[in-house]
């Protein structure tokens, strides 16, 4: 499965319940951090593992935030 942006990815994950989500933090409509928040806030997607694959240079705070949620 593939989604072109965060919003459609969240909808697809809710509908299809994938075994794993590979997520780029840099995408149109909403950034990856927002996607993670929405996925974790929905009982249908909260337990789906998320693997981050991105070219974004992460700050220490961003790495810590990701470590808590993915």
GROMACS .gro file of N, CA and C in nm:
model
  210
    1UNK      N    1   0.084  -0.118   0.000
    1UNK     CA    2   0.000   0.000   0.000
    1UNK      C    3   0.089   0.124   0.000
    2UNK      N    4   0.041   0.230  -0.063
    2UNK     CA    5   0.117   0.353  -0.066
    2UNK      C    6   0.022   0.471  -0.058
    3UNK      N    7   0.062   0.573   0.018
    3UNK     CA    8  -0.017   0.695   0.030
    3UNK      C    9   0.068   0.814  -0.013
    4UNK      N   10   0.006   0.911  -0.076
    4UNK     CA   11   0.077   1.027  -0.126
    4UNK      C   12   0.100   1.137  -0.025
    5UNK      N   13   0.027   1.131   0.086
    5UNK     CA   14   0.044   1.233   0.191
    5UNK      C   15  -0.002   1.176   0.324
    6UNK      N   16   0.023   1.249   0.430
    6UNK     CA   17  -0.010   1.201   0.564
    6UNK      C   18  -0.157   1.176   0.587
    7UNK      N   19  -0.239   1.265   0.537
    7UNK     CA   20  -0.383   1.252   0.558
    7UNK      C   21  -0.437   1.124   0.493
    8UNK      N   22  -0.397   1.099   0.368
    8UNK     CA   23  -0.445   0.978   0.302
    8UNK      C   24  -0.381   0.854   0.365
    9UNK      N   25  -0.258   0.867   0.416
    9UNK     CA   26  -0.194   0.755   0.483
    9UNK      C   27  -0.265   0.714   0.610
   10UNK      N   28  -0.309   0.812   0.686
   10UNK     CA   29  -0.384   0.782   0.809
   10UNK      C   30  -0.515   0.710   0.775
   11UNK      N   31  -0.584   0.759   0.674
   11UNK     CA   32  -0.710   0.696   0.632
   11UNK      C   33  -0.685   0.553   0.586
   12UNK      N   34  -0.581   0.533   0.508
   12UNK     CA   35  -0.548   0.399   0.458
   12UNK      C   36  -0.511   0.306   0.573
   13UNK      N   37  -0.432   0.355   0.667
   13UNK     CA   38  -0.394   0.273   0.783
   13UNK      C   39  -0.515   0.234   0.866
   14UNK      N   40  -0.608   0.326   0.884
   14UNK     CA   41  -0.730   0.297   0.960
   14UNK      C   42  -0.814   0.192   0.891
   15UNK      N   43  -0.821   0.201   0.761
   15UNK     CA   44  -0.905   0.110   0.682
   15UNK      C   45  -0.843  -0.028   0.665
   16UNK      N   46  -0.713  -0.032   0.634
   16UNK     CA   47  -0.650  -0.158   0.595
   16UNK      C   48  -0.568  -0.225   0.705
   17UNK      N   49  -0.536  -0.154   0.813
   17UNK     CA   50  -0.462  -0.211   0.926
   17UNK      C   51  -0.334  -0.282   0.881
   18UNK      N   52  -0.237  -0.210   0.825
   18UNK     CA   53  -0.113  -0.275   0.780
   18UNK      C   54  -0.032  -0.329   0.897
   19UNK      N   55   0.058  -0.421   0.867
   19UNK     CA   56   0.145  -0.479   0.969
   19UNK      C   57   0.255  -0.384   1.011
   20UNK      N   58   0.290  -0.289   0.923
   20UNK     CA   59   0.397  -0.194   0.948
   20UNK      C   60   0.373  -0.070   0.862
   21UNK      N   61   0.411   0.046   0.915
   21UNK     CA   62   0.404   0.171   0.838
   21UNK      C   63   0.547   0.223   0.825
   22UNK      N   64   0.589   0.249   0.701
   22UNK     CA   65   0.717   0.314   0.675
   22UNK      C   66   0.684   0.459   0.645
   23UNK      N   67   0.737   0.549   0.727
   23UNK     CA   68   0.694   0.688   0.725
   23UNK      C   69   0.810   0.784   0.701
   24UNK      N   70   0.791   0.874   0.605
   24UNK     CA   71   0.885   0.984   0.584
   24UNK      C   72   0.832   1.103   0.664
   25UNK      N   73   0.919   1.170   0.735
   25UNK     CA   74   0.876   1.285   0.816
   25UNK      C   75   0.848   1.407   0.730
   26UNK      N   76   0.902   1.411   0.609
   26UNK     CA   77   0.883   1.523   0.518
   26UNK      C   78   0.784   1.484   0.409
   27UNK      N   79   0.664   1.538   0.417
   27UNK     CA   80   0.561   1.505   0.319
   27UNK      C   81   0.461   1.619   0.309
   28UNK      N   82   0.380   1.620   0.202
   28UNK     CA   83   0.279   1.725   0.187
   28UNK      C   84   0.160   1.706   0.282
   29UNK      N   85   0.084   1.809   0.300
   29UNK     CA   86  -0.039   1.816   0.379
   29UNK      C   87  -0.010   1.825   0.529
   30UNK      N   88   0.061   1.728   0.586
   30UNK     CA   89   0.100   1.733   0.727
   30UNK      C   90   0.233   1.662   0.742
   31UNK      N   91   0.311   1.701   0.841
   31UNK     CA   92   0.442   1.637   0.857
   31UNK      C   93   0.428   1.504   0.930
   32UNK      N   94   0.535   1.428   0.930
   32UNK     CA   95   0.533   1.295   0.990
   32UNK      C   96   0.505   1.293   1.138
   33UNK      N   97   0.547   1.398   1.209
   33UNK     CA   98   0.519   1.404   1.353
   33UNK      C   99   0.369   1.413   1.379
   34UNK      N  100   0.299   1.489   1.297
   34UNK     CA  101   0.153   1.499   1.309
   34UNK      C  102   0.087   1.366   1.277
   35UNK      N  103   0.139   1.298   1.175
   35UNK     CA  104   0.085   1.167   1.138
   35UNK      C  105   0.100   1.071   1.255
   36UNK      N  106   0.217   1.067   1.316
   36UNK     CA  107   0.240   0.977   1.430
   36UNK      C  108   0.143   1.008   1.544
   37UNK      N  109   0.125   1.135   1.575
   37UNK     CA  110   0.031   1.173   1.681
   37UNK      C  111  -0.109   1.121   1.652
   38UNK      N  112  -0.154   1.138   1.530
   38UNK     CA  113  -0.289   1.095   1.494
   38UNK      C  114  -0.301   0.943   1.492
   39UNK      N  115  -0.198   0.875   1.445
   39UNK     CA  116  -0.200   0.729   1.447
   39UNK      C  117  -0.206   0.676   1.590
   40UNK      N  118  -0.124   0.732   1.677
   40UNK     CA  119  -0.119   0.685   1.816
   40UNK      C  120  -0.245   0.723   1.894
   41UNK      N  121  -0.315   0.824   1.850
   41UNK     CA  122  -0.436   0.868   1.918
   41UNK      C  123  -0.561   0.791   1.877
   42UNK      N  124  -0.550   0.704   1.780
   42UNK     CA  125  -0.664   0.627   1.730
   42UNK      C  126  -0.646   0.481   1.770
   43UNK      N  127  -0.740   0.423   1.843
   43UNK     CA  128  -0.726   0.283   1.886
   43UNK      C  129  -0.708   0.185   1.770
   44UNK      N  130  -0.759   0.218   1.652
   44UNK     CA  131  -0.745   0.129   1.536
   44UNK      C  132  -0.602   0.125   1.483
   45UNK      N  133  -0.524   0.230   1.507
   45UNK     CA  134  -0.389   0.237   1.451
   45UNK      C  135  -0.280   0.253   1.556
   46UNK      N  136  -0.318   0.264   1.681
   46UNK     CA  137  -0.222   0.296   1.788
   46UNK      C  138  -0.111   0.192   1.803
   47UNK      N  139  -0.137   0.068   1.772
   47UNK     CA  140  -0.039  -0.038   1.793
   47UNK      C  141   0.036  -0.078   1.667
   48UNK      N  142   0.010  -0.013   1.555
   48UNK     CA  143   0.081  -0.046   1.432
   48UNK      C  144   0.225   0.007   1.443
   49UNK      N  145   0.325  -0.080   1.424
   49UNK     CA  146   0.463  -0.033   1.430
   49UNK      C  147   0.491   0.068   1.318
   50UNK      N  148   0.573   0.168   1.350
   50UNK     CA  149   0.609   0.272   1.252
   50UNK      C  150   0.762   0.276   1.241
   51UNK      N  151   0.810   0.263   1.118
   51UNK     CA  152   0.951   0.274   1.088
   51UNK      C  153   0.973   0.407   1.017
   52UNK      N  154   1.064   0.488   1.069
   52UNK     CA  155   1.092   0.618   1.008
   52UNK      C  156   1.204   0.602   0.905
   53UNK      N  157   1.178   0.651   0.784
   53UNK     CA  158   1.275   0.652   0.675
   53UNK      C  159   1.269   0.792   0.615
   54UNK      N  160   1.368   0.875   0.645
   54UNK     CA  161   1.360   1.015   0.606
   54UNK      C  162   1.497   1.074   0.579
   55UNK      N  163   1.500   1.180   0.502
   55UNK     CA  164   1.624   1.254   0.477
   55UNK      C  165   1.635   1.374   0.571
   56UNK      N  166   1.534   1.395   0.655
   56UNK     CA  167   1.532   1.510   0.746
   56UNK      C  168   1.643   1.497   0.849
   57UNK      N  169   1.718   1.606   0.869
   57UNK     CA  170   1.814   1.611   0.979
   57UNK      C  171   1.737   1.636   1.108
   58UNK      N  172   1.743   1.540   1.200
   58UNK     CA  173   1.665   1.548   1.322
   58UNK      C  174   1.741   1.619   1.434
   59UNK      N  175   1.670   1.701   1.508
   59UNK     CA  176   1.727   1.761   1.627
   59UNK      C  177   1.724   1.657   1.740
   60UNK      N  178   1.793   1.685   1.847
   60UNK     CA  179   1.789   1.595   1.962
   60UNK      C  180   1.647   1.583   2.015
   61UNK      N  181   1.575   1.694   2.021
   61UNK     CA  182   1.436   1.693   2.071
   61UNK      C  183   1.347   1.609   1.980
   62UNK      N  184   1.367   1.618   1.850
   62UNK     CA  185   1.286   1.538   1.757
   62UNK      C  186   1.317   1.390   1.773
   63UNK      N  187   1.443   1.356   1.791
   63UNK     CA  188   1.480   1.215   1.813
   63UNK      C  189   1.415   1.162   1.941
   64UNK      N  190   1.419   1.241   2.045
   64UNK     CA  191   1.356   1.200   2.172
   64UNK      C  192   1.206   1.181   2.154
   65UNK      N  193   1.142   1.272   2.082
   65UNK     CA  194   0.999   1.261   2.057
   65UNK      C  195   0.968   1.132   1.980
   66UNK      N  196   1.046   1.103   1.879
   66UNK     CA  197   1.026   0.980   1.802
   66UNK      C  198   1.049   0.856   1.887
   67UNK      N  199   1.151   0.859   1.971
   67UNK     CA  200   1.180   0.744   2.056
   67UNK      C  201   1.065   0.710   2.150
   68UNK      N  202   0.985   0.809   2.185
   68UNK     CA  203   0.871   0.784   2.273
   68UNK      C  204   0.752   0.723   2.198
   69UNK      N  205   0.747   0.739   2.065
   69UNK     CA  206   0.626   0.702   1.991
   69UNK      C  207   0.645   0.601   1.879
   70UNK      N  208   0.767   0.578   1.836
   70UNK     CA  209   0.788   0.482   1.726
   70UNK      C  210   0.902   0.389   1.759
   0.00000   0.00000   0.00000
